[in-house]
Tab-separated table of C-alpha atoms in Angstrom:
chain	number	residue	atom	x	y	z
A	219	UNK	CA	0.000	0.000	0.000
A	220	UNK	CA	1.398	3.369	-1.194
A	221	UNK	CA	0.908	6.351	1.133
A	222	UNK	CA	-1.525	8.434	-0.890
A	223	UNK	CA	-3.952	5.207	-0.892
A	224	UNK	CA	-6.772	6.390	0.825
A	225	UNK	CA	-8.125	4.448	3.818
A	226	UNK	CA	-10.601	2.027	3.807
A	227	UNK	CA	-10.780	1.048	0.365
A	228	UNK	CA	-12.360	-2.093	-1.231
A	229	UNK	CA	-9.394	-4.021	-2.619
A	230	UNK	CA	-11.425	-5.081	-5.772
A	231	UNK	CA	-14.995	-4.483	-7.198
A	232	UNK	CA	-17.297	-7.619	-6.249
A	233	UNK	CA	-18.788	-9.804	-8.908
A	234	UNK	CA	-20.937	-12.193	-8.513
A	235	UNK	CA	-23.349	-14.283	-10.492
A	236	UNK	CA	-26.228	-16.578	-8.731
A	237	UNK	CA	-29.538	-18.203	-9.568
A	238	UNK	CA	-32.827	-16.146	-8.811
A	239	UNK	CA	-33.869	-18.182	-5.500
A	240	UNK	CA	-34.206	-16.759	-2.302
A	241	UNK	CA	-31.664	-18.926	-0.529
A	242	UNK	CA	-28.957	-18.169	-2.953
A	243	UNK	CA	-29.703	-14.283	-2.504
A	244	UNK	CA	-28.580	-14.923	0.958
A	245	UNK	CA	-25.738	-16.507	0.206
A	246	UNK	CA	-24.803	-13.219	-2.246
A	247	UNK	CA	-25.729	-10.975	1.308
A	248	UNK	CA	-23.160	-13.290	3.032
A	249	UNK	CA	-20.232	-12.766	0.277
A	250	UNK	CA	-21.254	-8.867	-0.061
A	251	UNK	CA	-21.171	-8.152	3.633
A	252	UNK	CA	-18.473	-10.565	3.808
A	253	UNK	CA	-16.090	-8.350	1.169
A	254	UNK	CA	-17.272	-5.000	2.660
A	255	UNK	CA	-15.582	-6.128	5.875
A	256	UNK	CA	-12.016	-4.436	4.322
A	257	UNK	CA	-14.228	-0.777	4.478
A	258	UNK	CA	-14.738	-0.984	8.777
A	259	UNK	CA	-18.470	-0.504	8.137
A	260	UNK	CA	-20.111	0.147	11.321
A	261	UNK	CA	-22.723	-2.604	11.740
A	262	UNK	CA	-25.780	0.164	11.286
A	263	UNK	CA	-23.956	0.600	7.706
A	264	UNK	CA	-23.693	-3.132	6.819
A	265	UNK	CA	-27.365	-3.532	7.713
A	266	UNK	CA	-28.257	-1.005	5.465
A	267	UNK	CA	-26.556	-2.507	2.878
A	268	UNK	CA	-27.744	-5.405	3.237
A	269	UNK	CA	-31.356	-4.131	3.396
A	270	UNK	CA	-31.208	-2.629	0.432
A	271	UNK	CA	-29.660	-4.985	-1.699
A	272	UNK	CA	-31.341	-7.898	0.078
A	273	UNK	CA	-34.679	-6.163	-1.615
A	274	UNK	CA	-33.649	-5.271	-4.776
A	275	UNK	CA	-32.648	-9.033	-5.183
A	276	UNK	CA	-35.746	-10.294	-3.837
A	277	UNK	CA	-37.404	-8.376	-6.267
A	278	UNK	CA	-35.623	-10.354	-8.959
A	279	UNK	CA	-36.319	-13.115	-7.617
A	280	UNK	CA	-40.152	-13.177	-6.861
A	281	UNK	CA	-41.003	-10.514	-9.799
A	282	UNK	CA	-38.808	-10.111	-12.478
A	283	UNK	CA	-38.540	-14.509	-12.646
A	284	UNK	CA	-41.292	-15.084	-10.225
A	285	UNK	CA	-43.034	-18.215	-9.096
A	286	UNK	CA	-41.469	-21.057	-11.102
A	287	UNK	CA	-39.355	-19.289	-13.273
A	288	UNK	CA	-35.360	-19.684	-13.009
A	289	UNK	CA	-32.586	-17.661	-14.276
A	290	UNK	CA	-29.349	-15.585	-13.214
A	291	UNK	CA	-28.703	-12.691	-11.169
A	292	UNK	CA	-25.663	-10.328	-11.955
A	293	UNK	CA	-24.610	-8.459	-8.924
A	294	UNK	CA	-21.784	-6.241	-9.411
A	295	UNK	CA	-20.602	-3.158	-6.304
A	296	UNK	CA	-17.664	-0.832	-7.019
A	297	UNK	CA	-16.411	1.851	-4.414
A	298	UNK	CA	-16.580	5.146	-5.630
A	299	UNK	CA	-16.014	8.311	-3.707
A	300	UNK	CA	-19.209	8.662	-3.489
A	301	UNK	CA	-20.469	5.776	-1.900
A	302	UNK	CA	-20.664	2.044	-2.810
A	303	UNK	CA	-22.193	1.603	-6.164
A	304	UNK	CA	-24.480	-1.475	-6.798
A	305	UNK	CA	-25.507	-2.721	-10.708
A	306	UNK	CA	-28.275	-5.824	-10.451
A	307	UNK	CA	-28.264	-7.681	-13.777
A	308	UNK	CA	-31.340	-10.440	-14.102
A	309	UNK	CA	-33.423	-11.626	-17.709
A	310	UNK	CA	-36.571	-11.897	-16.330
A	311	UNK	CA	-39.583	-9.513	-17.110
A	312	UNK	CA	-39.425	-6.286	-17.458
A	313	UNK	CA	-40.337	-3.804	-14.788
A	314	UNK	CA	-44.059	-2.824	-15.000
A	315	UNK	CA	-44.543	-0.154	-16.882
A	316	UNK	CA	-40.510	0.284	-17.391
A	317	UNK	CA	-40.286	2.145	-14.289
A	318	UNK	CA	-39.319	1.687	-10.750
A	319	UNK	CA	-41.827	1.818	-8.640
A	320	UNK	CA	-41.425	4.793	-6.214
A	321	UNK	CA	-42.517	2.658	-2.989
A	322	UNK	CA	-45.378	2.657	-1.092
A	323	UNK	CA	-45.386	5.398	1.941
A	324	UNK	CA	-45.462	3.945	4.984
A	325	UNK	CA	-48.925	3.460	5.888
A	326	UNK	CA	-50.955	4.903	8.817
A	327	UNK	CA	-51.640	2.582	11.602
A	328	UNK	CA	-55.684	3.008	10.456
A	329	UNK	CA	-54.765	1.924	6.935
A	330	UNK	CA	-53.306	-0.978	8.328
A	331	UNK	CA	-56.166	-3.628	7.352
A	332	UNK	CA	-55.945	-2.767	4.040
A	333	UNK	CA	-52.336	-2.841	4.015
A	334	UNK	CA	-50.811	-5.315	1.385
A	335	UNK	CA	-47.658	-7.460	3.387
A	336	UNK	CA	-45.170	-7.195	1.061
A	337	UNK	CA	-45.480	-3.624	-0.071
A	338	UNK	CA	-42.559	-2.257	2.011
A	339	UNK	CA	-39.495	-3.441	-0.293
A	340	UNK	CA	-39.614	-0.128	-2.446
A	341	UNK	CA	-39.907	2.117	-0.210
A	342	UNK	CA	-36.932	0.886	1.537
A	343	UNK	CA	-34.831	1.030	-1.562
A	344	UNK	CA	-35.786	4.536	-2.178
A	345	UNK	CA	-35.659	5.739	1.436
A	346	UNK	CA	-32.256	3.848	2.032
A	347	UNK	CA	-30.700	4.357	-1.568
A	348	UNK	CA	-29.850	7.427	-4.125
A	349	UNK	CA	-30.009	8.003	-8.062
A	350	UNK	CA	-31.738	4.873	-8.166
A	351	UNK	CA	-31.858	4.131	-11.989
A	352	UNK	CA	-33.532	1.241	-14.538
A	353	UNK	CA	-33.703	0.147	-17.811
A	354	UNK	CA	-34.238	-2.610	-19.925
A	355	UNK	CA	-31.351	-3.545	-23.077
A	356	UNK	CA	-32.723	-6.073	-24.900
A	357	UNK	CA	-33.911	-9.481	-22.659
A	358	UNK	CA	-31.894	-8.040	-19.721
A	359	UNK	CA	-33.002	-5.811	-17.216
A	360	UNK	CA	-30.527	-3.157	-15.234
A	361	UNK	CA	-31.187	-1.728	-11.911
A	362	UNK	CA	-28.558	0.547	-10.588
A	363	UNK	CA	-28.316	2.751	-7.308
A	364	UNK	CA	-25.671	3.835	-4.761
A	365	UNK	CA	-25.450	3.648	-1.059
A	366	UNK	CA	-23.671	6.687	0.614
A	367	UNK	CA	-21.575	4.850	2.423
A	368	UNK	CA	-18.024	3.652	2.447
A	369	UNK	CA	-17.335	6.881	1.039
A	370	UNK	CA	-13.256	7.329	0.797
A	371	UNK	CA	-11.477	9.242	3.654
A	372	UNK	CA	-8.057	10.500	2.443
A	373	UNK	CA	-5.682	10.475	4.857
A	374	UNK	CA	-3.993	13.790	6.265
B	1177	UNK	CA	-47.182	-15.843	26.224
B	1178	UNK	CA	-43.876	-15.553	25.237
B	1179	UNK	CA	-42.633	-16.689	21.115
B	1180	UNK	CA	-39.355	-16.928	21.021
B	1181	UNK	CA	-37.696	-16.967	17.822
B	1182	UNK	CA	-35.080	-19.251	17.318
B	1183	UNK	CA	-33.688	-18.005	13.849
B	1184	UNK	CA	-31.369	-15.582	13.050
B	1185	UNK	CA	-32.733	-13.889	9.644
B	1186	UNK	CA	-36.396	-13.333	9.345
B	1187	UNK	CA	-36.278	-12.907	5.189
B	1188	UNK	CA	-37.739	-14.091	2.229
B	1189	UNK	CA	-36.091	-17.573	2.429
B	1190	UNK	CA	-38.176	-18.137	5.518
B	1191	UNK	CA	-41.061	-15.284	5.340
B	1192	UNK	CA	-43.976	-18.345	4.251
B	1193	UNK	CA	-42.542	-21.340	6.915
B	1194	UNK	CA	-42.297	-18.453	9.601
B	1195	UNK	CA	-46.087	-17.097	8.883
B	1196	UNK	CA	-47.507	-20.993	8.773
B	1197	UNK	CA	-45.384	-21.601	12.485
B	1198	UNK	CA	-46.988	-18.297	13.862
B	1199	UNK	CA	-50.165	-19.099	12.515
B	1200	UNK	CA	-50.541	-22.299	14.300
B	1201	UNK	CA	-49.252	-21.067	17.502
B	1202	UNK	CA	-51.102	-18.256	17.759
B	1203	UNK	CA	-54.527	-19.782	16.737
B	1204	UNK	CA	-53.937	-21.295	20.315
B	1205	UNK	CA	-52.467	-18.496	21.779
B	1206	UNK	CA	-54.792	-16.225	24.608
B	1207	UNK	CA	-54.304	-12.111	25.092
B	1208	UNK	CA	-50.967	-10.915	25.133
B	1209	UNK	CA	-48.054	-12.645	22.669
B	1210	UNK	CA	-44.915	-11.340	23.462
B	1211	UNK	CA	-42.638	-12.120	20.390
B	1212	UNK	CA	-38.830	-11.935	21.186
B	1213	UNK	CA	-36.993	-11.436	18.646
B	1214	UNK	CA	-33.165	-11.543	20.496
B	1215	UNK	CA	-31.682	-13.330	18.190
B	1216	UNK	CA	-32.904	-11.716	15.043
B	1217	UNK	CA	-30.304	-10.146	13.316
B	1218	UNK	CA	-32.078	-9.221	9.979
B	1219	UNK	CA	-35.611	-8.358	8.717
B	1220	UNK	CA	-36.392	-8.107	5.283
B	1221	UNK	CA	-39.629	-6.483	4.181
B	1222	UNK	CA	-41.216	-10.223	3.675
B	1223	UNK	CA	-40.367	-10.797	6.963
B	1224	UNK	CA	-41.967	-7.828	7.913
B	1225	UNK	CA	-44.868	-9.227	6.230
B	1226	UNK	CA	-45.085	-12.225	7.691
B	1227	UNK	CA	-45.129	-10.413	11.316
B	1228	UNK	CA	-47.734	-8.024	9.890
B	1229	UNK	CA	-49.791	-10.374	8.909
B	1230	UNK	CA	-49.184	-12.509	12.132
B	1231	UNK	CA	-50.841	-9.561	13.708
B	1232	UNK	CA	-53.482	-9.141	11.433
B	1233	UNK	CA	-54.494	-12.598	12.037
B	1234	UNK	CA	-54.790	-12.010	15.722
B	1235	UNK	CA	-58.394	-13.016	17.447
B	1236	UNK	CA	-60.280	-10.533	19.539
B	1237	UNK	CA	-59.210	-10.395	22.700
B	1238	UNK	CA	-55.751	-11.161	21.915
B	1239	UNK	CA	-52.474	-8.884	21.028
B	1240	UNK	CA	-48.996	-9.357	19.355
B	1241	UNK	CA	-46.142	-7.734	20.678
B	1242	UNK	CA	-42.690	-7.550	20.615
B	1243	UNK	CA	-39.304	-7.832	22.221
B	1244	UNK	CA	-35.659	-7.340	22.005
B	1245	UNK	CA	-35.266	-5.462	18.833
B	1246	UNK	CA	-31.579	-5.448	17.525
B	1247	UNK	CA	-30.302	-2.155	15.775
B	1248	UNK	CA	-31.218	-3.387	12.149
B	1249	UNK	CA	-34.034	-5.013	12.766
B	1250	UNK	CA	-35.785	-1.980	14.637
B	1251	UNK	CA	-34.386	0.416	11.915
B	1252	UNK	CA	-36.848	-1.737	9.871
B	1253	UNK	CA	-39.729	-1.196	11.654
B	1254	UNK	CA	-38.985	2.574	12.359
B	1255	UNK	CA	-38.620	3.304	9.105
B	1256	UNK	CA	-41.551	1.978	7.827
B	1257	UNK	CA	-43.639	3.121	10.946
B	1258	UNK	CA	-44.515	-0.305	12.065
B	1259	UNK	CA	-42.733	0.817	15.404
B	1260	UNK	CA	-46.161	2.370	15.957
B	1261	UNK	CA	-48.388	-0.470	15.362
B	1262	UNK	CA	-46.784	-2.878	17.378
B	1263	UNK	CA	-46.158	-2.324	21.446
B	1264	UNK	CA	-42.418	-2.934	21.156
B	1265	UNK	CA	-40.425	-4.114	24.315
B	1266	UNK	CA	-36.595	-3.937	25.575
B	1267	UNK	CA	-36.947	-7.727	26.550
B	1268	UNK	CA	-39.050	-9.888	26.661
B	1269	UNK	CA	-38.941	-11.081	30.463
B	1270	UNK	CA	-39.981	-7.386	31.501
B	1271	UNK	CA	-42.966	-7.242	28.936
B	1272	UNK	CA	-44.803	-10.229	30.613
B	1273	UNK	CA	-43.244	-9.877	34.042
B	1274	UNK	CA	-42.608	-5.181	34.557
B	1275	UNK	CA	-41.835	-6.024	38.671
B	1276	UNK	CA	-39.822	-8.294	38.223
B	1277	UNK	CA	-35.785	-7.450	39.668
Protein backbone atom coordinates (compact mmCIF):
# COMPACT_ATOMS: atom_id res chain seq x y z
CA UNK A 1 0.00 0.00 0.00
CA UNK A 2 1.40 3.37 -1.19
CA UNK A 3 0.91 6.35 1.13
CA UNK A 4 -1.52 8.43 -0.89
CA UNK A 5 -3.95 5.21 -0.89
CA UNK A 6 -6.77 6.39 0.83
CA UNK A 7 -8.13 4.45 3.82
CA UNK A 8 -10.60 2.03 3.81
CA UNK A 9 -10.78 1.05 0.37
CA UNK A 10 -12.36 -2.09 -1.23
CA UNK A 11 -9.39 -4.02 -2.62
CA UNK A 12 -11.43 -5.08 -5.77
CA UNK A 13 -14.99 -4.48 -7.20
CA UNK A 14 -17.30 -7.62 -6.25
CA UNK A 15 -18.79 -9.80 -8.91
CA UNK A 16 -20.94 -12.19 -8.51
CA UNK A 17 -23.35 -14.28 -10.49
CA UNK A 18 -26.23 -16.58 -8.73
CA UNK A 19 -29.54 -18.20 -9.57
CA UNK A 20 -32.83 -16.15 -8.81
CA UNK A 21 -33.87 -18.18 -5.50
CA UNK A 22 -34.21 -16.76 -2.30
CA UNK A 23 -31.66 -18.93 -0.53
CA UNK A 24 -28.96 -18.17 -2.95
CA UNK A 25 -29.70 -14.28 -2.50
CA UNK A 26 -28.58 -14.92 0.96
CA UNK A 27 -25.74 -16.51 0.21
CA UNK A 28 -24.80 -13.22 -2.25
CA UNK A 29 -25.73 -10.98 1.31
CA UNK A 30 -23.16 -13.29 3.03
CA UNK A 31 -20.23 -12.77 0.28
CA UNK A 32 -21.25 -8.87 -0.06
CA UNK A 33 -21.17 -8.15 3.63
CA UNK A 34 -18.47 -10.57 3.81
CA UNK A 35 -16.09 -8.35 1.17
CA UNK A 36 -17.27 -5.00 2.66
CA UNK A 37 -15.58 -6.13 5.87
CA UNK A 38 -12.02 -4.44 4.32
CA UNK A 39 -14.23 -0.78 4.48
CA UNK A 40 -14.74 -0.98 8.78
CA UNK A 41 -18.47 -0.50 8.14
CA UNK A 42 -20.11 0.15 11.32
CA UNK A 43 -22.72 -2.60 11.74
CA UNK A 44 -25.78 0.16 11.29
CA UNK A 45 -23.96 0.60 7.71
CA UNK A 46 -23.69 -3.13 6.82
CA UNK A 47 -27.36 -3.53 7.71
CA UNK A 48 -28.26 -1.00 5.46
CA UNK A 49 -26.56 -2.51 2.88
CA UNK A 50 -27.74 -5.41 3.24
CA UNK A 51 -31.36 -4.13 3.40
CA UNK A 52 -31.21 -2.63 0.43
CA UNK A 53 -29.66 -4.99 -1.70
CA UNK A 54 -31.34 -7.90 0.08
CA UNK A 55 -34.68 -6.16 -1.61
CA UNK A 56 -33.65 -5.27 -4.78
CA UNK A 57 -32.65 -9.03 -5.18
CA UNK A 58 -35.75 -10.29 -3.84
CA UNK A 59 -37.40 -8.38 -6.27
CA UNK A 60 -35.62 -10.35 -8.96
CA UNK A 61 -36.32 -13.12 -7.62
CA UNK A 62 -40.15 -13.18 -6.86
CA UNK A 63 -41.00 -10.51 -9.80
CA UNK A 64 -38.81 -10.11 -12.48
CA UNK A 65 -38.54 -14.51 -12.65
CA UNK A 66 -41.29 -15.08 -10.22
CA UNK A 67 -43.03 -18.22 -9.10
CA UNK A 68 -41.47 -21.06 -11.10
CA UNK A 69 -39.36 -19.29 -13.27
CA UNK A 70 -35.36 -19.68 -13.01
CA UNK A 71 -32.59 -17.66 -14.28
CA UNK A 72 -29.35 -15.59 -13.21
CA UNK A 73 -28.70 -12.69 -11.17
CA UNK A 74 -25.66 -10.33 -11.95
CA UNK A 75 -24.61 -8.46 -8.92
CA UNK A 76 -21.78 -6.24 -9.41
CA UNK A 77 -20.60 -3.16 -6.30
CA UNK A 78 -17.66 -0.83 -7.02
CA UNK A 79 -16.41 1.85 -4.41
CA UNK A 80 -16.58 5.15 -5.63
CA UNK A 81 -16.01 8.31 -3.71
CA UNK A 82 -19.21 8.66 -3.49
CA UNK A 83 -20.47 5.78 -1.90
CA UNK A 84 -20.66 2.04 -2.81
CA UNK A 85 -22.19 1.60 -6.16
CA UNK A 86 -24.48 -1.48 -6.80
CA UNK A 87 -25.51 -2.72 -10.71
CA UNK A 88 -28.28 -5.82 -10.45
CA UNK A 89 -28.26 -7.68 -13.78
CA UNK A 90 -31.34 -10.44 -14.10
CA UNK A 91 -33.42 -11.63 -17.71
CA UNK A 92 -36.57 -11.90 -16.33
CA UNK A 93 -39.58 -9.51 -17.11
CA UNK A 94 -39.43 -6.29 -17.46
CA UNK A 95 -40.34 -3.80 -14.79
CA UNK A 96 -44.06 -2.82 -15.00
CA UNK A 97 -44.54 -0.15 -16.88
CA UNK A 98 -40.51 0.28 -17.39
CA UNK A 99 -40.29 2.14 -14.29
CA UNK A 100 -39.32 1.69 -10.75
CA UNK A 101 -41.83 1.82 -8.64
CA UNK A 102 -41.42 4.79 -6.21
CA UNK A 103 -42.52 2.66 -2.99
CA UNK A 104 -45.38 2.66 -1.09
CA UNK A 105 -45.39 5.40 1.94
CA UNK A 106 -45.46 3.95 4.98
CA UNK A 107 -48.93 3.46 5.89
CA UNK A 108 -50.95 4.90 8.82
CA UNK A 109 -51.64 2.58 11.60
CA UNK A 110 -55.68 3.01 10.46
CA UNK A 111 -54.77 1.92 6.94
CA UNK A 112 -53.31 -0.98 8.33
CA UNK A 113 -56.17 -3.63 7.35
CA UNK A 114 -55.95 -2.77 4.04
CA UNK A 115 -52.34 -2.84 4.01
CA UNK A 116 -50.81 -5.31 1.38
CA UNK A 117 -47.66 -7.46 3.39
CA UNK A 118 -45.17 -7.20 1.06
CA UNK A 119 -45.48 -3.62 -0.07
CA UNK A 120 -42.56 -2.26 2.01
CA UNK A 121 -39.50 -3.44 -0.29
CA UNK A 122 -39.61 -0.13 -2.45
CA UNK A 123 -39.91 2.12 -0.21
CA UNK A 124 -36.93 0.89 1.54
CA UNK A 125 -34.83 1.03 -1.56
CA UNK A 126 -35.79 4.54 -2.18
CA UNK A 127 -35.66 5.74 1.44
CA UNK A 128 -32.26 3.85 2.03
CA UNK A 129 -30.70 4.36 -1.57
CA UNK A 130 -29.85 7.43 -4.13
CA UNK A 131 -30.01 8.00 -8.06
CA UNK A 132 -31.74 4.87 -8.17
CA UNK A 133 -31.86 4.13 -11.99
CA UNK A 134 -33.53 1.24 -14.54
CA UNK A 135 -33.70 0.15 -17.81
CA UNK A 136 -34.24 -2.61 -19.93
CA UNK A 137 -31.35 -3.55 -23.08
CA UNK A 138 -32.72 -6.07 -24.90
CA UNK A 139 -33.91 -9.48 -22.66
CA UNK A 140 -31.89 -8.04 -19.72
CA UNK A 141 -33.00 -5.81 -17.22
CA UNK A 142 -30.53 -3.16 -15.23
CA UNK A 143 -31.19 -1.73 -11.91
CA UNK A 144 -28.56 0.55 -10.59
CA UNK A 145 -28.32 2.75 -7.31
CA UNK A 146 -25.67 3.83 -4.76
CA UNK A 147 -25.45 3.65 -1.06
CA UNK A 148 -23.67 6.69 0.61
CA UNK A 149 -21.58 4.85 2.42
CA UNK A 150 -18.02 3.65 2.45
CA UNK A 151 -17.33 6.88 1.04
CA UNK A 152 -13.26 7.33 0.80
CA UNK A 153 -11.48 9.24 3.65
CA UNK A 154 -8.06 10.50 2.44
CA UNK A 155 -5.68 10.47 4.86
CA UNK A 156 -3.99 13.79 6.26
CA UNK B 1 -47.18 -15.84 26.22
CA UNK B 2 -43.88 -15.55 25.24
CA UNK B 3 -42.63 -16.69 21.12
CA UNK B 4 -39.35 -16.93 21.02
CA UNK B 5 -37.70 -16.97 17.82
CA UNK B 6 -35.08 -19.25 17.32
CA UNK B 7 -33.69 -18.01 13.85
CA UNK B 8 -31.37 -15.58 13.05
CA UNK B 9 -32.73 -13.89 9.64
CA UNK B 10 -36.40 -13.33 9.35
CA UNK B 11 -36.28 -12.91 5.19
CA UNK B 12 -37.74 -14.09 2.23
CA UNK B 13 -36.09 -17.57 2.43
CA UNK B 14 -38.18 -18.14 5.52
CA UNK B 15 -41.06 -15.28 5.34
CA UNK B 16 -43.98 -18.34 4.25
CA UNK B 17 -42.54 -21.34 6.92
CA UNK B 18 -42.30 -18.45 9.60
CA UNK B 19 -46.09 -17.10 8.88
CA UNK B 20 -47.51 -20.99 8.77
CA UNK B 21 -45.38 -21.60 12.49
CA UNK B 22 -46.99 -18.30 13.86
CA UNK B 23 -50.16 -19.10 12.52
CA UNK B 24 -50.54 -22.30 14.30
CA UNK B 25 -49.25 -21.07 17.50
CA UNK B 26 -51.10 -18.26 17.76
CA UNK B 27 -54.53 -19.78 16.74
CA UNK B 28 -53.94 -21.30 20.31
CA UNK B 29 -52.47 -18.50 21.78
CA UNK B 30 -54.79 -16.22 24.61
CA UNK B 31 -54.30 -12.11 25.09
CA UNK B 32 -50.97 -10.92 25.13
CA UNK B 33 -48.05 -12.64 22.67
CA UNK B 34 -44.91 -11.34 23.46
CA UNK B 35 -42.64 -12.12 20.39
CA UNK B 36 -38.83 -11.94 21.19
CA UNK B 37 -36.99 -11.44 18.65
CA UNK B 38 -33.17 -11.54 20.50
CA UNK B 39 -31.68 -13.33 18.19
CA UNK B 40 -32.90 -11.72 15.04
CA UNK B 41 -30.30 -10.15 13.32
CA UNK B 42 -32.08 -9.22 9.98
CA UNK B 43 -35.61 -8.36 8.72
CA UNK B 44 -36.39 -8.11 5.28
CA UNK B 45 -39.63 -6.48 4.18
CA UNK B 46 -41.22 -10.22 3.68
CA UNK B 47 -40.37 -10.80 6.96
CA UNK B 48 -41.97 -7.83 7.91
CA UNK B 49 -44.87 -9.23 6.23
CA UNK B 50 -45.09 -12.22 7.69
CA UNK B 51 -45.13 -10.41 11.32
CA UNK B 52 -47.73 -8.02 9.89
CA UNK B 53 -49.79 -10.37 8.91
CA UNK B 54 -49.18 -12.51 12.13
CA UNK B 55 -50.84 -9.56 13.71
CA UNK B 56 -53.48 -9.14 11.43
CA UNK B 57 -54.49 -12.60 12.04
CA UNK B 58 -54.79 -12.01 15.72
CA UNK B 59 -58.39 -13.02 17.45
CA UNK B 60 -60.28 -10.53 19.54
CA UNK B 61 -59.21 -10.39 22.70
CA UNK B 62 -55.75 -11.16 21.91
CA UNK B 63 -52.47 -8.88 21.03
CA UNK B 64 -49.00 -9.36 19.35
CA UNK B 65 -46.14 -7.73 20.68
CA UNK B 66 -42.69 -7.55 20.61
CA UNK B 67 -39.30 -7.83 22.22
CA UNK B 68 -35.66 -7.34 22.00
CA UNK B 69 -35.27 -5.46 18.83
CA UNK B 70 -31.58 -5.45 17.52
CA UNK B 71 -30.30 -2.16 15.78
CA UNK B 72 -31.22 -3.39 12.15
CA UNK B 73 -34.03 -5.01 12.77
CA UNK B 74 -35.78 -1.98 14.64
CA UNK B 75 -34.39 0.42 11.92
CA UNK B 76 -36.85 -1.74 9.87
CA UNK B 77 -39.73 -1.20 11.65
CA UNK B 78 -38.99 2.57 12.36
CA UNK B 79 -38.62 3.30 9.11
CA UNK B 80 -41.55 1.98 7.83
CA UNK B 81 -43.64 3.12 10.95
CA UNK B 82 -44.52 -0.31 12.06
CA UNK B 83 -42.73 0.82 15.40
CA UNK B 84 -46.16 2.37 15.96
CA UNK B 85 -48.39 -0.47 15.36
CA UNK B 86 -46.78 -2.88 17.38
CA UNK B 87 -46.16 -2.32 21.45
CA UNK B 88 -42.42 -2.93 21.16
CA UNK B 89 -40.43 -4.11 24.31
CA UNK B 90 -36.60 -3.94 25.57
CA UNK B 91 -36.95 -7.73 26.55
CA UNK B 92 -39.05 -9.89 26.66
CA UNK B 93 -38.94 -11.08 30.46
CA UNK B 94 -39.98 -7.39 31.50
CA UNK B 95 -42.97 -7.24 28.94
CA UNK B 96 -44.80 -10.23 30.61
CA UNK B 97 -43.24 -9.88 34.04
CA UNK B 98 -42.61 -5.18 34.56
CA UNK B 99 -41.84 -6.02 38.67
CA UNK B 100 -39.82 -8.29 38.22
CA UNK B 101 -35.78 -7.45 39.67
Amino acid sequence: MTSDQPISQMQRDIRISFPSTALSVRRALETVTTSLAALSLGPEELGTVELVLAEALNNVVEHAYGEGERGWISLECTQKPDGLHFTILDEGKPMPKGIVPMGLRAPLPSELEALPEGGFGWFLIQDLSHDVQYFRTGDVNTLSFRVNIGVVVRPN
Amino acid sequence: MIVTVNALRIDAAVAIQFKDHMRAILDRAQGRVVLDLAQVEFVDSSGLGAIVAAMKQMRDGTRLELAALQPNVEKVFRLTRMDTVFPIHVAADAAVNPHAS
